[in-house]
Coordinates of C-alpha atoms in Angstrom, one line a residue:
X314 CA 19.2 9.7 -15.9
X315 CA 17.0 12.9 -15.9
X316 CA 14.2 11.0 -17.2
X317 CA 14.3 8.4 -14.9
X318 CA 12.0 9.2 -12.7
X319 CA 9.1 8.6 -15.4
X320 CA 10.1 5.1 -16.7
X321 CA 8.5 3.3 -13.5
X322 CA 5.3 4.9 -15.3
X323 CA 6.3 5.2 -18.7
X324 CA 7.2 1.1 -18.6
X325 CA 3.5 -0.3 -17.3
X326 CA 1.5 2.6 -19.3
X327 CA 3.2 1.4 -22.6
X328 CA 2.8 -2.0 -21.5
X329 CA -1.2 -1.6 -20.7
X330 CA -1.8 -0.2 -24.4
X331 CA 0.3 -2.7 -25.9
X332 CA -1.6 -5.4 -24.1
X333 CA -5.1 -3.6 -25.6
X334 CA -4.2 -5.0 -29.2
X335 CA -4.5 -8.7 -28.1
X336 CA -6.7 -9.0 -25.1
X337 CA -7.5 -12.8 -26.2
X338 CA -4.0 -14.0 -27.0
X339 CA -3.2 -15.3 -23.4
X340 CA -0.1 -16.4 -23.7
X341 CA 1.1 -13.1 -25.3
X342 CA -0.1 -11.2 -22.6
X343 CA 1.3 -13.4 -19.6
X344 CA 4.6 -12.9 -21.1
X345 CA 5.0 -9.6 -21.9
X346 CA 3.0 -8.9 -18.8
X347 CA 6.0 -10.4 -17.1
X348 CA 8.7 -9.3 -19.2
X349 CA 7.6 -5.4 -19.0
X350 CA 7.2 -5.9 -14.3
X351 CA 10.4 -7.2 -14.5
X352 CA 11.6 -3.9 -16.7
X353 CA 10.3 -2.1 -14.1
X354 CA 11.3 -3.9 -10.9
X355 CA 14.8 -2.9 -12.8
X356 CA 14.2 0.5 -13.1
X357 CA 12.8 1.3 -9.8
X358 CA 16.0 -0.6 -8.0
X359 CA 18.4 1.9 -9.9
X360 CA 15.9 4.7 -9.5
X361 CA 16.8 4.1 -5.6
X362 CA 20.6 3.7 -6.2
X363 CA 20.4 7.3 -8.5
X364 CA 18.5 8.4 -5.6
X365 CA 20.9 7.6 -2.9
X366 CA 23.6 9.2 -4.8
X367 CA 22.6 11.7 -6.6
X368 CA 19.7 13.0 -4.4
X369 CA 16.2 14.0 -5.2
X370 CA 15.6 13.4 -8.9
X371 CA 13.1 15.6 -10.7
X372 CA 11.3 16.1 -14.4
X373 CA 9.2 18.8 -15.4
X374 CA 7.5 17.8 -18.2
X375 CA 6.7 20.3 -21.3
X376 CA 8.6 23.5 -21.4
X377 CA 7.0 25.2 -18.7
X378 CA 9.4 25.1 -15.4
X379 CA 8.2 24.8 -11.8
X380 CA 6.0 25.9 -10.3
X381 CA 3.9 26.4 -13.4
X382 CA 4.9 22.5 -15.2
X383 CA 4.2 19.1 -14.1
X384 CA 6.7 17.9 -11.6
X385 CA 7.5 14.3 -11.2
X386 CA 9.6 14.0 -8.3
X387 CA 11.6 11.2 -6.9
X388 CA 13.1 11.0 -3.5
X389 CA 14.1 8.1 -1.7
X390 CA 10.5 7.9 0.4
X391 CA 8.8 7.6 -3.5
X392 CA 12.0 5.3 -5.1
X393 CA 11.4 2.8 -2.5
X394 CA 7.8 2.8 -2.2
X395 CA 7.9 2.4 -6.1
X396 CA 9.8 -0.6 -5.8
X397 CA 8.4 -2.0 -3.2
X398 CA 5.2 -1.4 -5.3
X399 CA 6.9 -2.9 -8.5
X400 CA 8.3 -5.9 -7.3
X401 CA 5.0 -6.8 -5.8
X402 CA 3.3 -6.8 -8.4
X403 CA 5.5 -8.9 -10.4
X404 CA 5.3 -11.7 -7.5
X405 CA 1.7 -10.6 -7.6
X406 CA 1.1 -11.3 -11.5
X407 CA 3.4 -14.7 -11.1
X408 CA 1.1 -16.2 -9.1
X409 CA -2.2 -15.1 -10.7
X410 CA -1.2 -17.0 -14.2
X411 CA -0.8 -20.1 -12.3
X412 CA -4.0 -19.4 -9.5
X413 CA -6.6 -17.6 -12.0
X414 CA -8.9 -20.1 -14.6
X415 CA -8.3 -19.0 -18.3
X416 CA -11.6 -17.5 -17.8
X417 CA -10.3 -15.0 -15.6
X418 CA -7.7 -14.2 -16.9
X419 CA -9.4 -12.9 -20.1
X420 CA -11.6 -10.9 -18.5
X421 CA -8.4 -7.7 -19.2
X422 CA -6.8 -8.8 -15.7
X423 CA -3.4 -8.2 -17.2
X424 CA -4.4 -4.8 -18.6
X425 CA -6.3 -3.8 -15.7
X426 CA -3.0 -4.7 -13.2
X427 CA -0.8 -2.8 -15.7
X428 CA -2.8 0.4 -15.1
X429 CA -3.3 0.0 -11.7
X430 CA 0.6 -0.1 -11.6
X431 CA 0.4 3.4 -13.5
X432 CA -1.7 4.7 -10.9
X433 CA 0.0 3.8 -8.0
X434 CA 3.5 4.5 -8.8
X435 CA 2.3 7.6 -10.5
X436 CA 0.5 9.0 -7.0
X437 CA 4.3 8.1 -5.8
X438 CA 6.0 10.6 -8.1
X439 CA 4.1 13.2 -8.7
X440 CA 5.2 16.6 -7.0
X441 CA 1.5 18.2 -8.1
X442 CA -0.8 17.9 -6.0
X443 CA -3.7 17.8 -9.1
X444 CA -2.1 14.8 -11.0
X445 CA -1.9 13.3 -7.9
X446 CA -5.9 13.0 -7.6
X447 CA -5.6 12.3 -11.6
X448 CA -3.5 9.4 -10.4
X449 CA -5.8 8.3 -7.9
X450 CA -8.4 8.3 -10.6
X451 CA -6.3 5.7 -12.8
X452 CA -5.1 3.1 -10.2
X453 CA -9.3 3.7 -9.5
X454 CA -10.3 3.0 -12.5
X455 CA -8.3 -0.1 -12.8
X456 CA -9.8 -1.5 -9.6
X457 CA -12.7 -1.2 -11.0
X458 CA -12.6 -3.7 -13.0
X459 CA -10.7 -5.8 -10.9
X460 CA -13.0 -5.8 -8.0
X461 CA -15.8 -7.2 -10.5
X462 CA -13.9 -9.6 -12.0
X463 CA -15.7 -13.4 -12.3
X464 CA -18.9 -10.8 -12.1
X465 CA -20.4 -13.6 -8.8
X466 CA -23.2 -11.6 -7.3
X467 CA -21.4 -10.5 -3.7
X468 CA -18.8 -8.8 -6.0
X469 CA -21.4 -6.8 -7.7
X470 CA -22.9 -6.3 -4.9
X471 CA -19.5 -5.0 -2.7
X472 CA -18.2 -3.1 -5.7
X473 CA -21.3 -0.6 -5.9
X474 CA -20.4 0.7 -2.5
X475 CA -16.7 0.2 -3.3
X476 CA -17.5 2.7 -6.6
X477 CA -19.6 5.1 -4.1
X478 CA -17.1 5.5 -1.7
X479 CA -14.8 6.3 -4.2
X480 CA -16.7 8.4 -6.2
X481 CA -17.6 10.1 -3.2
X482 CA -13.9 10.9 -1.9
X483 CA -12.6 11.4 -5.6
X484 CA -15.7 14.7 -5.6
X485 CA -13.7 15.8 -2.2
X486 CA -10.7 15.4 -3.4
X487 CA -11.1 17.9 -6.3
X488 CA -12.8 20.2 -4.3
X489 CA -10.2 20.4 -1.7
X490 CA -7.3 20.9 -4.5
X491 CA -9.7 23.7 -5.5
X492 CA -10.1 25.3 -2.4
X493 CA -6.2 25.1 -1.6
X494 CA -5.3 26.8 -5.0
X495 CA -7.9 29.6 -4.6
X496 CA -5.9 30.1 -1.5
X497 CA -2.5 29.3 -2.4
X498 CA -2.8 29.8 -6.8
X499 CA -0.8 26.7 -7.2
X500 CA -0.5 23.2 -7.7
X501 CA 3.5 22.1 -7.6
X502 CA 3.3 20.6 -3.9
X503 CA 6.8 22.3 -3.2
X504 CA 5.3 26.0 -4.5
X505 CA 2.3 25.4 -1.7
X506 CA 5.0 24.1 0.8
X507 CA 6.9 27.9 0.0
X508 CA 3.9 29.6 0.2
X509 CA 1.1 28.1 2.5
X510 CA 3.2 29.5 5.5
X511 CA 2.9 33.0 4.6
X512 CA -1.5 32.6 4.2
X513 CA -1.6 33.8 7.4
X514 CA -4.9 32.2 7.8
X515 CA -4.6 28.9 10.3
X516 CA -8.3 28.5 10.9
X517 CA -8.7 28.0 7.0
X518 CA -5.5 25.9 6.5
X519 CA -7.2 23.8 9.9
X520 CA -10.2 23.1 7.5
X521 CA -8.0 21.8 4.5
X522 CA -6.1 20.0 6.7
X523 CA -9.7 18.0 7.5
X524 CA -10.7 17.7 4.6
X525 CA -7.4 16.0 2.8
X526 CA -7.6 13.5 5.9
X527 CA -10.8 12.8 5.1
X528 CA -9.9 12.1 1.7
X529 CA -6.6 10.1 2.1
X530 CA -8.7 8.7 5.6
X531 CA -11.4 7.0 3.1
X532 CA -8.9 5.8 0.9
X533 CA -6.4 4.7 4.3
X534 CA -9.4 3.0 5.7
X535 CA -8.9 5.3 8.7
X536 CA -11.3 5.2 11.5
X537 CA -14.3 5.9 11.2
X538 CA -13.4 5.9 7.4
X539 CA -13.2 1.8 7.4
X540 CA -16.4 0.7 7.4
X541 CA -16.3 -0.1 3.5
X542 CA -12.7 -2.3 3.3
X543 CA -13.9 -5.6 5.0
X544 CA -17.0 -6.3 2.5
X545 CA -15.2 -5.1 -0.4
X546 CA -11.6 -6.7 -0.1
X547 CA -13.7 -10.2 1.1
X548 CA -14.8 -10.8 -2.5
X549 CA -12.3 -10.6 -5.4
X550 CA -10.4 -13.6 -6.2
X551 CA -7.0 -13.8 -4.2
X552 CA -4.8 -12.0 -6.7
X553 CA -6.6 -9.0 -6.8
X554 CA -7.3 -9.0 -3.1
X555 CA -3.5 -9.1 -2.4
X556 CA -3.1 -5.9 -4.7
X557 CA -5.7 -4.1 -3.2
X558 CA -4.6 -5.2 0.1
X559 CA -0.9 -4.1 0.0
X560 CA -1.6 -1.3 -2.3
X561 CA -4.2 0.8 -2.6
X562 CA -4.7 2.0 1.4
X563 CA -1.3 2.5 1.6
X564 CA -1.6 5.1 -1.3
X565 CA -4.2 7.3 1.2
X566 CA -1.6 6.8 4.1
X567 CA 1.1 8.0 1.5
X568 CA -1.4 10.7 0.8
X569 CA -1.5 11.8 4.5
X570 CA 2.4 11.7 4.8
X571 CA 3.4 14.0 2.0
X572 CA 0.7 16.4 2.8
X573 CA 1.0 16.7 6.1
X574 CA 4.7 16.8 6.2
X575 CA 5.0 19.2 3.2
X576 CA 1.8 21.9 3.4
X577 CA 1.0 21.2 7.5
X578 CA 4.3 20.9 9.1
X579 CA 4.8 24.4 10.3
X580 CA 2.1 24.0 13.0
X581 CA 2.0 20.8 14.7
X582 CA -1.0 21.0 17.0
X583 CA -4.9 20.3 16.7
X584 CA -5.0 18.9 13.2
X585 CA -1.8 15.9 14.3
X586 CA -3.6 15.4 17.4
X587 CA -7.0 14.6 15.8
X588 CA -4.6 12.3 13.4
X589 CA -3.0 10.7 16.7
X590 CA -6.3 9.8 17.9
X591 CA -7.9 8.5 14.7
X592 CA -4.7 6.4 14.1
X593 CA -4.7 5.3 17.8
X594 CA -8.6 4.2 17.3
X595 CA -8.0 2.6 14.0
X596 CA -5.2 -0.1 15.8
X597 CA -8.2 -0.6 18.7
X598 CA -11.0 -1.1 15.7
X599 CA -8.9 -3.3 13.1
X600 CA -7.8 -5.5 16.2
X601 CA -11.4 -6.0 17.3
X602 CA -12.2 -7.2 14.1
X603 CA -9.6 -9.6 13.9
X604 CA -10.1 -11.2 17.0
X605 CA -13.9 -11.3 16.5
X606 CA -13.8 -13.1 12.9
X607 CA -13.3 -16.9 12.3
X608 CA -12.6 -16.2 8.3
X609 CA -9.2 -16.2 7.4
X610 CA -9.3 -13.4 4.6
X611 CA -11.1 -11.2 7.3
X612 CA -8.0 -11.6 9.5
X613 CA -5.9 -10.6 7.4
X614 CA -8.0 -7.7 5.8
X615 CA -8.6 -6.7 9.6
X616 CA -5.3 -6.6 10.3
X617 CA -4.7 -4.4 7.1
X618 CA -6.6 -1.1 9.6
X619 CA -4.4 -2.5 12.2
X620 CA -1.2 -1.7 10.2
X621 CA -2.7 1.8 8.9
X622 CA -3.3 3.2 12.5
X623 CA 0.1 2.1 13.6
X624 CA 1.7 4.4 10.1
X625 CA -0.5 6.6 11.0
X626 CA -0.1 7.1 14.9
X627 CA 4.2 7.4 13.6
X628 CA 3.2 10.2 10.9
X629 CA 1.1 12.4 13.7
X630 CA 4.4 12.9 15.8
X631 CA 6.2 14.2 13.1
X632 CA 9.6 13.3 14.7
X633 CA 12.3 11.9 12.8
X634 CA 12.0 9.0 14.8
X635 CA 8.9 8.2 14.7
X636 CA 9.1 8.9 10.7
X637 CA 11.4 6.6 10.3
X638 CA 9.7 3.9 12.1
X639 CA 6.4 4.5 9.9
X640 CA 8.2 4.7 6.5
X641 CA 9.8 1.3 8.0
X642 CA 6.9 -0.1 8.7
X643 CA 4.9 1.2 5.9
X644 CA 7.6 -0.9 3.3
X645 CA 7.0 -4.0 5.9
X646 CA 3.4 -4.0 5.7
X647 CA 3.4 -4.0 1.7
X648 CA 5.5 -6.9 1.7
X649 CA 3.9 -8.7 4.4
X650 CA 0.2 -7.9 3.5
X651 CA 1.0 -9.2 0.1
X652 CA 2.5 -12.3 1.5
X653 CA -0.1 -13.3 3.5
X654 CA -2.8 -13.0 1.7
X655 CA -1.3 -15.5 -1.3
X656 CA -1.1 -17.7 1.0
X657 CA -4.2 -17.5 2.4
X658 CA -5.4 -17.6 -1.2
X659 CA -3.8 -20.7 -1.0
X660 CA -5.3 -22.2 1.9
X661 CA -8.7 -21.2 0.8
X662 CA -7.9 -22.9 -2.9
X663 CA -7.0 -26.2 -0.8
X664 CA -10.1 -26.4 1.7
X665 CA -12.7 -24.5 -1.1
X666 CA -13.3 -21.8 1.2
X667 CA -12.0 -19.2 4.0
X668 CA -13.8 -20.2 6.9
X669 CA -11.7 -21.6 9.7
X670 CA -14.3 -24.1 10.7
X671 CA -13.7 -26.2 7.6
X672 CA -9.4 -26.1 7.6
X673 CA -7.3 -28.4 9.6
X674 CA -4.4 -30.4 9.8
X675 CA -2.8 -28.7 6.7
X676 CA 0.6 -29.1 8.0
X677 CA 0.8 -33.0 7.5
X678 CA 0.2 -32.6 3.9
X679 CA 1.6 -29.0 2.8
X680 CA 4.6 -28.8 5.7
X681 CA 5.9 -25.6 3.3
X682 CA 2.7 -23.2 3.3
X683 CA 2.3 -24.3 7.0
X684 CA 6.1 -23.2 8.2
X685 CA 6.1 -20.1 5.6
X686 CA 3.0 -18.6 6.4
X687 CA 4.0 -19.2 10.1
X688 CA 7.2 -16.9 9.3
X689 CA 5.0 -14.0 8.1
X690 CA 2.7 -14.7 10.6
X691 CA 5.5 -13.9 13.1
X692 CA 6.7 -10.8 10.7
X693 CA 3.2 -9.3 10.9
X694 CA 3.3 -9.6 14.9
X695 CA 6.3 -7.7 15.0
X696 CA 8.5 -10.6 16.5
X697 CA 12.3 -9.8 16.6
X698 CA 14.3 -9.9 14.3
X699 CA 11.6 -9.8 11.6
X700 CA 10.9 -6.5 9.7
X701 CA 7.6 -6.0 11.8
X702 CA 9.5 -5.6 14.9
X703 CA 12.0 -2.6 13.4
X704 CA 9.2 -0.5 12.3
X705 CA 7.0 -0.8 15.8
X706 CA 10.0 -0.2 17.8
X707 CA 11.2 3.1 16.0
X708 CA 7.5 4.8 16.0
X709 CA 7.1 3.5 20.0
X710 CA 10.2 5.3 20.8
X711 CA 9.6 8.0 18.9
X712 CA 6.2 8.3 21.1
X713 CA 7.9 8.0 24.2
X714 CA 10.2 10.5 23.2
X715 CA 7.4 12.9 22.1
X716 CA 6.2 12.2 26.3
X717 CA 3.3 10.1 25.1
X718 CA 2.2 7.3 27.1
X719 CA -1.0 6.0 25.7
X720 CA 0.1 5.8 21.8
X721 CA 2.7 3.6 22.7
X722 CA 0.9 1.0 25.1
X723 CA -1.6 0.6 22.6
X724 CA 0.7 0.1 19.6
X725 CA 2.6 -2.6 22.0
X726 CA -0.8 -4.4 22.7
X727 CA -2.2 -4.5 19.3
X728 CA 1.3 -6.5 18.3
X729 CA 0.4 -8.9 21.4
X730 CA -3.3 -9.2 19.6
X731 CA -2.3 -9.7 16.3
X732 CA -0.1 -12.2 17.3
X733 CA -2.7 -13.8 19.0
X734 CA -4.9 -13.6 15.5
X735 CA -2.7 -14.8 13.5
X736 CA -1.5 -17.8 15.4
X737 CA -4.9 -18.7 15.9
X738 CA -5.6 -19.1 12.7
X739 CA -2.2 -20.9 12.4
X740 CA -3.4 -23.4 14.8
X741 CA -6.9 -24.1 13.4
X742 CA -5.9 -24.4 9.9
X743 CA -2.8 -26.5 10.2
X744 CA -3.0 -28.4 13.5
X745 CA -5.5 -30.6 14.6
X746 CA -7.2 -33.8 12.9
X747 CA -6.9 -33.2 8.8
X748 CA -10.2 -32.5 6.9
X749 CA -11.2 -33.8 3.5
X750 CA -10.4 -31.0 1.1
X751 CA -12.5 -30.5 -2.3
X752 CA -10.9 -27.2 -3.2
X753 CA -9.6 -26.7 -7.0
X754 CA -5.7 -25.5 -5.9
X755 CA -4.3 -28.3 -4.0
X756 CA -2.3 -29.6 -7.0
X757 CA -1.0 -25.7 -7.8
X758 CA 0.4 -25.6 -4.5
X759 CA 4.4 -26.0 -5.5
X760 CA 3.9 -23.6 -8.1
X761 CA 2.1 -21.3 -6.3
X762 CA 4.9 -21.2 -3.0
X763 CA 7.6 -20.3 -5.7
X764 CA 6.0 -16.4 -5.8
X765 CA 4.8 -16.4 -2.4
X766 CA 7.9 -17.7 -0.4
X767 CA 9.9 -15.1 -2.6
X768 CA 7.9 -12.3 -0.8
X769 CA 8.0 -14.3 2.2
X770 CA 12.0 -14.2 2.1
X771 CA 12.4 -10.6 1.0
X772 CA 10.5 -9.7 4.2
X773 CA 12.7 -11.6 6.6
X774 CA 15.9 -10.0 4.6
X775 CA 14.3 -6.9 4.9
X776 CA 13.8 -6.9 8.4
X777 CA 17.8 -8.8 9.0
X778 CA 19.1 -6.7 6.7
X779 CA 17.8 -3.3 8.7
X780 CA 21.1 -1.9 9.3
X781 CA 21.7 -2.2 5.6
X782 CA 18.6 -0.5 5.0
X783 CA 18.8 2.2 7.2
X784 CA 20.7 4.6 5.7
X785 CA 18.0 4.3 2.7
X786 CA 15.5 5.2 5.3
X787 CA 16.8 8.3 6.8
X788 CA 17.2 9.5 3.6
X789 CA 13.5 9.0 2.9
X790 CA 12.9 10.7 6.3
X791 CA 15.2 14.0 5.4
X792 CA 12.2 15.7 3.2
X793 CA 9.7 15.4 5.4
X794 CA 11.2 16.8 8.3
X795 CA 12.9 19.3 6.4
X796 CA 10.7 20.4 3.1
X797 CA 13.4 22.9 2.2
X798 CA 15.2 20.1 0.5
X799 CA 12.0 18.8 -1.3
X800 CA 11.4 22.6 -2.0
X801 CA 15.0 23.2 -3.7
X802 CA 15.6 20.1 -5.7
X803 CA 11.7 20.9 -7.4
X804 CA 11.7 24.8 -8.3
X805 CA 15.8 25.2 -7.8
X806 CA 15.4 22.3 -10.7
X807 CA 17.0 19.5 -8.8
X808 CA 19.8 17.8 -9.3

């Protein structure tokens, strides 16, 4: 059990090298590509159930203790977004053996997805605030490669900015680290948490403050931060937009939670306000977009800087509340996210492209995609009793609360918009008089709703089932309005 923690990494890592001996051997690597998620998925769910009744699970690895070790630390808030993260890629890597040519697939997608799950689950963990960027850098590295694979000249084209951007923010990222430990002298997040309070020097904690939301922000897609995500999530095939989609923003957003909770909680002023209104203008840009576009991946990808500003505009109150509704929602929107855009993938793969102009009257021949995507359609809206709704409800309250009055109108419209967006594209791809379709997919579709609906389904459980889930919640709240229990279970050694 002490070395749990490190298995959700440990499991995909091995399972990435492993896959390095027989890139060409297809079969081989579906299957144990497979076979290791589903290891995974396994140990994440009991990493939670440790979690919940144990408490906060660490490792320090090497000899050295904490603060002066590397701390991987799991509390509930990292358990569940680990396997949330692991279970969607599983679904994820279902449906790209049956959606992705043979071609594709041997371009290392496997490897490349097993890395990217290092990465990601491995910025979950970490309780140093170095190997966090170090984790960045992997689940980076591996979208890379993703974002170029089929090498079609838009993708080329999207992924040198994509790589700029990055490049640029990952530079930023390592000189902020650097500036905090030449203030603080350390790197365990709880040891900066213990100390940053006695600095004494609020102007220069201001300025790091900035500069990690203008990290996380680029990575979050934050306003005015954004202006990279809808090019570069329009282009790679379906699979890999749905990983980058449900993943890799919310990593930045994660980012913003920890830090600000853990190094800027003392003084809630200036730097939460500037978050509040950056979150608040993110909902108004990402709905703008997704009203204006008549592409069905753009709606969705819009809609993906909808649901950061709503996270977001929760995480600037800092209120238990309000916490609680954003770490609801933030689980929500992976699911979701992930959810819709297979089946958009799907839609697209029927009618040979995304544009709604050239869709219609889908729901006399596929009845299934039409009736499950109108179920997340409805979960992304925020339509009781679907998990969308629990999450919006929690972090308007918790703005109310807080004697705003402006955060919480603007959450409730954007949910009125979206709606709107995604029951228009409902309504133009699956009513009215049915096209002739020429896309590649159609006779896929059965086997490519089995993966889909399954995400589909946990989402509506999730969002039924929030009484059940509750308790898990609050737990994952309990850190970051109190650090001292982060703090204790890391340099007191845990539990």
């Amino acid at each position: 059990m002490i070395n749990l923690p490190l298995l959700p990494i440990i499991i995909p890592l091995l399972t990435g090298v492993i896959l390095m001996f027989f890139p060409r051997h297809l079969k081989g690597q579906r299957i144990v590509s497979l076979f290791s998620t589903i290891l995974t998925v396994c140990a994440s769910i009991y990493l939670v159930l440790t979690v919940r009744s144990n408490g906060i699970l660490t490792v320090t690895l090497g000899s050295w203790p904490a603060p002066f070790g590397i701390t991987l630390v799991s509390d509930m808030l990292s358990a569940l977004l680990v396997t949330t993260t692991s279970i969607l890629v599983l679904c994820i890597i279902w449906y790209a053996i049956v959606y992705l040519s043979v071609s594709y697939q041997r371009y290392y997608y496997f490897i490349a997805v097993q890395f990217l799950l290092v990465g990601v689950n491995g910025a979950f963990t970490t309780g140093d605030i170095f190997n966090m960027f170090v984790f960045f850098e992997v689940f980076l590295i591996s979208s890379y490669v993703l974002i170029v694979l089929g090498g079609k000249p838009a993708q080329l084209r999207e992924s040198l900015k994509y790589l700029l951007i990055n490049v640029i923010s990952s530079a930023l990222f390592v000189m902020t680290v650097a500036f905090l430990y030449g203030i603080i002298g350390s790197l365990s997040m709880a040891d900066i948490s213990q100390k940053i309070s006695e600095v004494g020097q609020p102007a220069i904690l201001n300025v790091i403050a900035l500069l990690f939301l203008i990290v996380f922000g680029l990575k979050g897609a934050i306003f005015p931060l954004y202006f990279w995500l809808p090019g570069s999530y329009q282009v790679p095939p379906t699979p890999v937009l749905a990983l980058f989609g449900a993943l890799l923003t919310k990593v930045g957003v994660y980012g913003i939670l920890r830090t600000y909770s853990l190094f800027f909680s003392n003084e809630i002023g200036t730097i939460h306000q500037i978050l509040s209104i950056l979150a608040l203008s993110t909902i108004v840009i990402g709905v703008i977009g997704a009203l204006a576009t008549r592409d069905a991946k753009q709606i969705i990808i819009y809609n993906i800087i909808v649901a950061v500003g709503v996270i977001l505009y929760g995480v600037s109150l800092m209120t238990p509340q309000a916490l609680e509704g954003a770490i609801f929602y933030l689980l929500h929107d992976m699911l979701i996210k992930a959810a819709l855009f297979l089946l958009v993938g799907i839609m697209v793969g029927i009618a040979g492209s995304s544009k709604l102009k050239d869709m219609g009257g889908m729901i006399k021949t596929y009845p299934v995609l039409g009736w499950t995507f109108f179920i997340a359609a409805l979960s992304l809206a925020g339509i009781p009793p679907l998990s969308g709704f629990i999450g919006k409800f929690l972090i308007v309250r918790g703005g109310i609360e807080a004697g705003e009055l402006i955060g919480p109108i603007i959450v409730l419209l954007s949910s009125l918009l979206v709606l709107y967006s995604v029951v228009q594209l409902f309504m133009r791809a699956f009513w009215g008089t049915p096209k002739t379709y020429s896309g590649d997919k159609q006779a896929l579709v059965p086997k490519l709703l089995v993966p889909t609906i399954a995400l589909v389904a946990l989402s509506v459980l999730y969002g039924v089932g929030a009484e059940a889930m509750r308790p898990l919640i609050q737990q994952a709240v309990e850190p970051l309005t109190n650090p001292t229990l982060y703090i204790d279970a890391v340099l007191k050694g845990g539990r």
